CSV table of C-alpha atoms in Angstrom, one decimal:
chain,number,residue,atom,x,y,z
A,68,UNK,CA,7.7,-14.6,15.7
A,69,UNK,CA,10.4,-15.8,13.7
A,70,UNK,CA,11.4,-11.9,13.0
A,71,UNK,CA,11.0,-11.1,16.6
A,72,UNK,CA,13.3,-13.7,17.7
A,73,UNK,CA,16.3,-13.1,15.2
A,74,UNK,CA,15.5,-9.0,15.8
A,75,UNK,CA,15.8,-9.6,19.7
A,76,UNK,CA,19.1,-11.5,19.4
A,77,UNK,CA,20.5,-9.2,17.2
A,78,UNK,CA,19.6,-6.5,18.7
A,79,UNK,CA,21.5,-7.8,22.2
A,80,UNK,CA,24.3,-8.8,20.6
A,81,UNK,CA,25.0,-5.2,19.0
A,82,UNK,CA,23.2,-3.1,21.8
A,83,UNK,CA,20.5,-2.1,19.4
A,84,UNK,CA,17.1,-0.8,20.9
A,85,UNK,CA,14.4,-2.9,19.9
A,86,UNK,CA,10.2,-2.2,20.4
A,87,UNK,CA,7.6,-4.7,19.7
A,88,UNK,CA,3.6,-3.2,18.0
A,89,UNK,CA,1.2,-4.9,17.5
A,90,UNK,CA,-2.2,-3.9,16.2
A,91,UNK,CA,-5.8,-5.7,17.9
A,92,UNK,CA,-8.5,-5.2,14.8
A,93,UNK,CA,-10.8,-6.7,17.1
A,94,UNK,CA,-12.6,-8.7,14.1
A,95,UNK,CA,-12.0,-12.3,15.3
A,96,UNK,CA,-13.5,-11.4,18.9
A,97,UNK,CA,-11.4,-13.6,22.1
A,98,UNK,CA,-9.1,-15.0,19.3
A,99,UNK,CA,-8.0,-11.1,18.1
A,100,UNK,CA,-7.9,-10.4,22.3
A,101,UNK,CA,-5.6,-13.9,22.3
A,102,UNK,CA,-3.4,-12.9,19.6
A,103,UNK,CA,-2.5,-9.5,21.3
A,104,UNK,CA,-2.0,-11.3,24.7
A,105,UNK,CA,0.6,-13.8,23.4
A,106,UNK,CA,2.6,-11.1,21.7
A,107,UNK,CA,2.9,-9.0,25.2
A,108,UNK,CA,3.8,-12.3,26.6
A,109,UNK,CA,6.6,-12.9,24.1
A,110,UNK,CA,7.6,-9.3,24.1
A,111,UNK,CA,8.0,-10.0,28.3
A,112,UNK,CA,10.2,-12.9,28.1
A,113,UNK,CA,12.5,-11.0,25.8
A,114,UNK,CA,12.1,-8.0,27.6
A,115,UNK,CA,11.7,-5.5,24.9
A,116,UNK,CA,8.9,-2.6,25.2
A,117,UNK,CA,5.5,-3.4,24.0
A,118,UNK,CA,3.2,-1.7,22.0
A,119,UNK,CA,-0.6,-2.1,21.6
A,120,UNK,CA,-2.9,-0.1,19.3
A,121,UNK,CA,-6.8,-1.5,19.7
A,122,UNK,CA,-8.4,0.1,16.1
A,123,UNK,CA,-11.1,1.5,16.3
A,124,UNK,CA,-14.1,0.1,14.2
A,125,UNK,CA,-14.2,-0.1,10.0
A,126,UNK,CA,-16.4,3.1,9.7
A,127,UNK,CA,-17.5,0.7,6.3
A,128,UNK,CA,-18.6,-2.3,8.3
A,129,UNK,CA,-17.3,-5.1,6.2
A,130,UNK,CA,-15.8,-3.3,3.0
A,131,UNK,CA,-12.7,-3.2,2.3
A,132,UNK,CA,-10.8,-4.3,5.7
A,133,UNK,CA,-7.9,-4.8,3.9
A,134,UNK,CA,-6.9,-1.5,2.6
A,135,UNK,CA,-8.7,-0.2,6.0
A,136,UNK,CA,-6.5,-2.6,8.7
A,137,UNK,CA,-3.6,-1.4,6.6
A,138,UNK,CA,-3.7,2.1,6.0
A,139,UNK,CA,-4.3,1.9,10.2
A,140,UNK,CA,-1.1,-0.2,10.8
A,141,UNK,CA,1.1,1.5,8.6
A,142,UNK,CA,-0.2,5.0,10.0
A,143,UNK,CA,0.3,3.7,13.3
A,144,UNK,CA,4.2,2.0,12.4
A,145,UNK,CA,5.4,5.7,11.5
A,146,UNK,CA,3.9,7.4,13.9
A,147,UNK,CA,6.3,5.3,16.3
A,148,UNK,CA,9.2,5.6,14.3
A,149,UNK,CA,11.8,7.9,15.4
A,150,UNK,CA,14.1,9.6,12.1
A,151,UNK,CA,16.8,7.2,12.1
A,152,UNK,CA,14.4,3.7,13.1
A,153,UNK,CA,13.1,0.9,11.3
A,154,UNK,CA,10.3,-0.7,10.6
A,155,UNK,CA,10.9,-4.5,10.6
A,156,UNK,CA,8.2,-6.6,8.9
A,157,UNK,CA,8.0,-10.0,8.1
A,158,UNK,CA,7.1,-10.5,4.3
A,159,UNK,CA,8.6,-13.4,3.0
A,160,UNK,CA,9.6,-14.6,-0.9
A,161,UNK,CA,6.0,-16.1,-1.3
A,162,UNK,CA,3.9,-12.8,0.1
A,163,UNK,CA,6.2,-11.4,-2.6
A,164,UNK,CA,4.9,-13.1,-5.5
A,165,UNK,CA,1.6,-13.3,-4.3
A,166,UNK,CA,1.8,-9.6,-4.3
A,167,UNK,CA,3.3,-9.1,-7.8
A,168,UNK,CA,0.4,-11.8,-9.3
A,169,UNK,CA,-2.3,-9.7,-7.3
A,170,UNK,CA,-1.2,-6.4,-8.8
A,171,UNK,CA,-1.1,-7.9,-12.6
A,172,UNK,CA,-4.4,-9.1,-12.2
A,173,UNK,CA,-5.7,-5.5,-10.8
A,174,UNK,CA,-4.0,-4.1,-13.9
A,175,UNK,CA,-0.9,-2.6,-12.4
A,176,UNK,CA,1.5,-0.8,-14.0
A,177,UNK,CA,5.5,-1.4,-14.5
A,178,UNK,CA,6.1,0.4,-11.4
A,179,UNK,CA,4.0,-1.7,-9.7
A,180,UNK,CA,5.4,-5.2,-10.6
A,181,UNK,CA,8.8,-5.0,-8.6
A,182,UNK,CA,6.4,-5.9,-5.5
A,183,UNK,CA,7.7,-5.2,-1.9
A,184,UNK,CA,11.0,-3.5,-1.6
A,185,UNK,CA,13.3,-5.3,1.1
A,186,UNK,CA,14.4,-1.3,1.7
A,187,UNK,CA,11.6,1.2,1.4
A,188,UNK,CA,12.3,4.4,3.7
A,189,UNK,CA,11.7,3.2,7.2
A,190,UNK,CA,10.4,0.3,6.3
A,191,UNK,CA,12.5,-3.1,5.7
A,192,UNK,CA,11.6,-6.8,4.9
A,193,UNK,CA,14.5,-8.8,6.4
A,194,UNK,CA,13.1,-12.1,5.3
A,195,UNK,CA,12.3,-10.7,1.7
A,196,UNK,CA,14.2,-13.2,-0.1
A,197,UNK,CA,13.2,-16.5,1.9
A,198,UNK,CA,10.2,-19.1,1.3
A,199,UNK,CA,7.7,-19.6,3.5
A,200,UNK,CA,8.5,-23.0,4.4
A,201,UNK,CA,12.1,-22.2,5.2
A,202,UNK,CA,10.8,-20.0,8.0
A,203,UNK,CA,8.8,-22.8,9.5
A,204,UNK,CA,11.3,-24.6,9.3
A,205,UNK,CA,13.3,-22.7,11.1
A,206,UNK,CA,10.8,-22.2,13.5
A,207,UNK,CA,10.0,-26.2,14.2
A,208,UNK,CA,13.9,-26.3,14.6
A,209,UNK,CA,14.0,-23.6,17.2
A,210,UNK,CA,11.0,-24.3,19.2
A,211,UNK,CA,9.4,-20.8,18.4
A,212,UNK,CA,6.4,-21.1,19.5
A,213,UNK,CA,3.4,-19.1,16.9
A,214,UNK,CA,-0.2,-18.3,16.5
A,215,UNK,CA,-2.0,-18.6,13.2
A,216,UNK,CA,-4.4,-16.3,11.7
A,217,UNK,CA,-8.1,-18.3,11.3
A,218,UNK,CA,-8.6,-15.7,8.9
A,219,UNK,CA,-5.5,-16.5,6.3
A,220,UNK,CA,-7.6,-20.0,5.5
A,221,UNK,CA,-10.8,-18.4,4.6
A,222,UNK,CA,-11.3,-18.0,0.9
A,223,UNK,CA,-12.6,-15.0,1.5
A,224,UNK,CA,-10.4,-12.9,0.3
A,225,UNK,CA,-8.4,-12.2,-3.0
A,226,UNK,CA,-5.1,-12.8,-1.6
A,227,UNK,CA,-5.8,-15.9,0.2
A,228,UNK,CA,-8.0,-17.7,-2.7
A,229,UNK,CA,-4.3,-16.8,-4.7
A,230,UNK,CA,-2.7,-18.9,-2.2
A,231,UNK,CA,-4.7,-21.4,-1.6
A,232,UNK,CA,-5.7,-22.5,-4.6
A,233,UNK,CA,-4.6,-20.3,-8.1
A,234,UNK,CA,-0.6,-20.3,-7.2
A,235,UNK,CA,-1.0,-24.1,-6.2
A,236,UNK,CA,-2.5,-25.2,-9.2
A,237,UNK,CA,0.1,-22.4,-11.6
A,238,UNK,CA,3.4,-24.1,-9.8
A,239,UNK,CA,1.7,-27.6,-11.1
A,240,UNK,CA,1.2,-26.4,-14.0
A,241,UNK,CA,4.4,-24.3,-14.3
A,242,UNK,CA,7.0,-25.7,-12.1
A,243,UNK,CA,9.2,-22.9,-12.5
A,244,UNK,CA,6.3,-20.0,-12.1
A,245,UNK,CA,7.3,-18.8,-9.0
A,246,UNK,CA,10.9,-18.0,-9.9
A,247,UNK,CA,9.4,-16.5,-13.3
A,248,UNK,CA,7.0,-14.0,-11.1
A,249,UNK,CA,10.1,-13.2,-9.3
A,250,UNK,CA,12.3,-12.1,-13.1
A,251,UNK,CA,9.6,-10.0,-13.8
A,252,UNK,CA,9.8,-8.5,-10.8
A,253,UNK,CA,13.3,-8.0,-11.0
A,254,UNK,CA,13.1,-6.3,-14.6
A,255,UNK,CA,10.3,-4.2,-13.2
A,256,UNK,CA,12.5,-2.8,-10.9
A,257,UNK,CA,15.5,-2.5,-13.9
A,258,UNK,CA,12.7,-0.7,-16.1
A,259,UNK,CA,12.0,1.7,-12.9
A,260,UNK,CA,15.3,2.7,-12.3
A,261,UNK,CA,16.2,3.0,-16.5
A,262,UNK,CA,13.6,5.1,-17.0
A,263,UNK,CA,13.6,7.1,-13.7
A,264,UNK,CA,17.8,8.3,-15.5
A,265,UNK,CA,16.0,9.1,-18.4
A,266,UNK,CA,13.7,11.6,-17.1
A,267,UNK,CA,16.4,12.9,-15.1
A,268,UNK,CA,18.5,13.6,-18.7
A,269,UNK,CA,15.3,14.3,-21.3
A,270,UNK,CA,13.2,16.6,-18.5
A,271,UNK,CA,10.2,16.2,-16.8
A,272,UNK,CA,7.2,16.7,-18.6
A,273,UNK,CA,6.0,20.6,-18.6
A,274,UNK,CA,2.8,20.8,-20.5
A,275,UNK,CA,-0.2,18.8,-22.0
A,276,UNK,CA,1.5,18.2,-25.2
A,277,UNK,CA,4.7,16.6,-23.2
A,278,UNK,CA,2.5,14.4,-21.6
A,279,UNK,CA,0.5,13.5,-25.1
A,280,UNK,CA,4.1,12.7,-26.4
A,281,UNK,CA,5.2,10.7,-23.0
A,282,UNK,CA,2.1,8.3,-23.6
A,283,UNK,CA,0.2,7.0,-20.5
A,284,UNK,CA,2.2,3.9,-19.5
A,285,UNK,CA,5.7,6.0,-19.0
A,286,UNK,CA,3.8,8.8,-17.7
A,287,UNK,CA,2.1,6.6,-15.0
A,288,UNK,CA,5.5,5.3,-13.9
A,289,UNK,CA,7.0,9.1,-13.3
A,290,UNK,CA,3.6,9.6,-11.8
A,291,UNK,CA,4.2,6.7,-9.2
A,292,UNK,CA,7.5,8.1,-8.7
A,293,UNK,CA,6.7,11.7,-8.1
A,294,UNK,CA,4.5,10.3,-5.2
A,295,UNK,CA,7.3,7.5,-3.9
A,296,UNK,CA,9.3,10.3,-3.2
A,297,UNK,CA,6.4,12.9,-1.8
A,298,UNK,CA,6.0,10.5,0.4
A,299,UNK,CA,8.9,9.9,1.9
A,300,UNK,CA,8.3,8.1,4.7
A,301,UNK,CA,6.0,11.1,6.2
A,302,UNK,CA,3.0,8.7,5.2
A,303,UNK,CA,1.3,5.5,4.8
A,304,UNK,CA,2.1,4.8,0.8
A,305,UNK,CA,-1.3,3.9,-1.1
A,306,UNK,CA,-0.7,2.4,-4.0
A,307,UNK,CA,-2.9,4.5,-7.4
A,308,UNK,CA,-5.0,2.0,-9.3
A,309,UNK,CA,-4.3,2.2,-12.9
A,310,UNK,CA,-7.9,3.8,-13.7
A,311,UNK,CA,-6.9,6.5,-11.2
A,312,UNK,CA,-3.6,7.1,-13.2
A,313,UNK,CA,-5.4,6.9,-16.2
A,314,UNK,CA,-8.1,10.0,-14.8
A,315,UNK,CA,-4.4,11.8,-13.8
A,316,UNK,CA,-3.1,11.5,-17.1
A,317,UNK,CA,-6.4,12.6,-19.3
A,318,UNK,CA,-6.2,15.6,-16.9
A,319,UNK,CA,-2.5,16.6,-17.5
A,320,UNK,CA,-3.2,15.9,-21.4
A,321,UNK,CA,-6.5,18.4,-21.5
A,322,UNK,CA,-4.5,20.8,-19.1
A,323,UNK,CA,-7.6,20.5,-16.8
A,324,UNK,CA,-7.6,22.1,-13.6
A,325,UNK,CA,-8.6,20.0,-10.7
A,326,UNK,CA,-7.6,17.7,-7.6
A,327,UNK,CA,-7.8,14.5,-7.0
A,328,UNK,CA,-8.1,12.2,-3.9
A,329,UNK,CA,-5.8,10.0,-3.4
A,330,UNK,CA,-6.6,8.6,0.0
A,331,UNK,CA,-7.6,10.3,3.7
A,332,UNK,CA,-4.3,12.4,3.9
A,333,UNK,CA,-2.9,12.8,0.2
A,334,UNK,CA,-4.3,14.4,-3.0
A,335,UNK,CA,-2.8,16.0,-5.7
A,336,UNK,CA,-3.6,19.1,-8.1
A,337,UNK,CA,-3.4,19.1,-11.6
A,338,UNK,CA,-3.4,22.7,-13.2
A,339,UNK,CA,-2.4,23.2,-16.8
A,340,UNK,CA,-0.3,20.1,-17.5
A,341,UNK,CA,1.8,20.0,-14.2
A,342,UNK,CA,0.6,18.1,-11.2
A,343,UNK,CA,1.6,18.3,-6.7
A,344,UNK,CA,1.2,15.9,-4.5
A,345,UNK,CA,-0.3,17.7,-1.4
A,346,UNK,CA,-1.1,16.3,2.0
A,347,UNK,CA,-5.3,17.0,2.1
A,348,UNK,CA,-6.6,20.1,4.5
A,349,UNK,CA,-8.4,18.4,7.1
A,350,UNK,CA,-10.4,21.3,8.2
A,351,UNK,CA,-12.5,21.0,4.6
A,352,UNK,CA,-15.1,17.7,5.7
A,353,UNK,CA,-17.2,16.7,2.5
A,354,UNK,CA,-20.5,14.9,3.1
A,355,UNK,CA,-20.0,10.9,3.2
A,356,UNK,CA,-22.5,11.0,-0.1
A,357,UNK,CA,-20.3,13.4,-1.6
A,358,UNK,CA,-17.1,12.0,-1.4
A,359,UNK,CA,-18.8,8.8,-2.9
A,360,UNK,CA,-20.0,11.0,-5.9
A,361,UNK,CA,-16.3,12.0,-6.0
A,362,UNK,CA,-14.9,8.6,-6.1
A,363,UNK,CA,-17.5,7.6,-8.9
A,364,UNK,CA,-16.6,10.8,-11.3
A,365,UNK,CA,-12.6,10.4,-10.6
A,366,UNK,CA,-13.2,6.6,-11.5
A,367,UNK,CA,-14.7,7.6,-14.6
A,368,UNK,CA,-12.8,10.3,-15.5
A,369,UNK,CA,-15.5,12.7,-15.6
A,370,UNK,CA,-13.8,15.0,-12.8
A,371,UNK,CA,-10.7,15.6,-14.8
A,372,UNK,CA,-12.5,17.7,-17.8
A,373,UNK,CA,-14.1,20.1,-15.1
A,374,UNK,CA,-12.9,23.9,-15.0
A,375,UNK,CA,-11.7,25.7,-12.1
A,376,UNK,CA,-14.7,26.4,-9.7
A,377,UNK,CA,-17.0,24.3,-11.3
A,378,UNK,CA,-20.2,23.7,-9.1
A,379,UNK,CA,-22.2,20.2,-9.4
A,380,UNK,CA,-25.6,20.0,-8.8
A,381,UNK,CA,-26.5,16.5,-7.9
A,382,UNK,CA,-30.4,15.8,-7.1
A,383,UNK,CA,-30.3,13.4,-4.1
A,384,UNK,CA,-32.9,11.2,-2.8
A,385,UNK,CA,-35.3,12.7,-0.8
A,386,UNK,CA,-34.1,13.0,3.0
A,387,UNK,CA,-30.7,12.4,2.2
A,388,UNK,CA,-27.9,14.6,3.4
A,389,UNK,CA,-27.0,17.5,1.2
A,390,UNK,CA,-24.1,20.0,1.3
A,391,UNK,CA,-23.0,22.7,-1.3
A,392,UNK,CA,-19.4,21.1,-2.6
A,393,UNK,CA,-17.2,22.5,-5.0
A,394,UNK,CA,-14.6,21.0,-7.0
């Protein structure tokens, strides 16, 4: 609200279109229904176009809403998103380091620890660089009015067990740990941009061998890169786990022959030591059990040291639904 309010008044003063979205997950029932009403209300009194996307339902039930709510959002965001607009989001200095801390503890890799980008294509975090309690602040002082999220007390999840009760207890502890978080996110973004020149003068990587030479951790970070820039805006970004990167890598170093999933809409093909980033062919549909097989043998690594046109044959349980599936 705090975003919306200095967005709207900028946006007035420098005759700047401005649109307000907002997405209704429908998982906290009358309050979700709430939430969505008192943003059109807001949007109303500031008269600026509204926006309403009601998601449809987690096809996983309960797992994984996170990555689920946001791959719908951010889908959503640039589907709106004209070529020269912006998408304004509210991250603040403390979702940064919470985000930085979450990724070192899911084993991220350099790339990874520079966080959220206040510019990153359409997408730009205004408040990037201010605390939390500055923007409430801000907010008593103005008489913004706001909603809060039941959810963001529940320990529940990850994020909000961090902030609740590990970054509490580290800033105790470590007075200066959220400014030290912040450094190594800072020389995670040096590192990045360092090595990102030195690919550009030494060459990218050709064949197994360069990749053997490169060793994993570089070779992750052009990796990342390489799909930063496939990107390009033209999709939601998901960010690899290291164990997928890993799979990658071992393929490229074997000279394998093989794809791998990324997410719903991106996947990339690995053949003889040289890898593309592809956006996935919707008309091929693999079986739900399937695509969980898939997951399991790119988790382990397995599907990386298959040869072209290699055919599994997976005995399921009895009344369970088969397909023939290549990889």
């Amino acid at each position: 609200m705090v975003l919306l309010t200095l967005a709207s008044d900028y946006a007035k003063r420098h005759d700047q279109p401005v649109a307000v979205v907002h997405v209704n997950y429908g998982l906290r029932g009358e309050e979700s229904n709430a939430d969505a009403d008192f943003v059109a209300e807001a949007a109303a009194r500031l008269a600026l176009p509204f926006h309403l996307l009601k998601a449809p339902a987690n096809p996983k039930g309960g797992v994984g809403i996170q990555s689920w709510a946001r791959q719908i959002r951010y889908d959503w965001f640039h589907s709106l998103a004209g070529p020269n607009d912006k998408i304004l989001l509210a991250h603040h200095r403390d979702d940064l380091i919470e985000t930085i801390l979450m990724r070192i503890m899911r084993g991220s890799s350099l790339h990874g620890l520079m966080g959220m980008k206040r510019c990153d294509g359409k997408l730009f975090r205004p408040l990037l660089d201010c605390p939390r309690s500055l923007i409430e602040e801000f907010a008593r002082a103005e008489g913004i009015p706001y909603r809060e999220d039941s959810s963001n007390a529940k320990l529940d999840y990850s994020r909000n067990r961090l902030r609740h009760s590990i970054l509490p207890e580290l800033k105790a502890m470590f007075p200066g740990a959220g400014q030290n978080i912040l450094e190594l996110a800072r020389s995670g973004q040096a590192w990045s941009d360092y090595f990102r020149r030195s690919i550009g003068v030494a060459g990218e990587p050709q064949c197994p061998s360069d990749w053997k030479d490169l060793g994993f951790y570089p070779s992750a970070q052009f990796i990342v890169s390489e799909l930063d820039r496939f990107l390009n805006d033209s999709l939601s970004a998901t960010k690899p786990s290291r164990h997928w990167l890993q799979a990658l890598y071992e393929a490229l170093v074997s000279g394998a022959h093989t794809i791998f999933e990324l997410d719903t809409q991106t996947e990339v093909k690995v053949s003889g030591g040289q890898f593309e980033f592809r956006r996935k062919d919707r008309r091929i549909m693999p079986s739900a059990r399937w695509s969980q097989y898939e997951r399991e043998l790119t988790k382990s690594g397995l599907i990386s040291r298959l040869s072209p046109g290699t055919t599994l044959d997976a005995q399921l349980d009895e009344g369970s639904e088969m397909q023939d599936n290549k990889i």
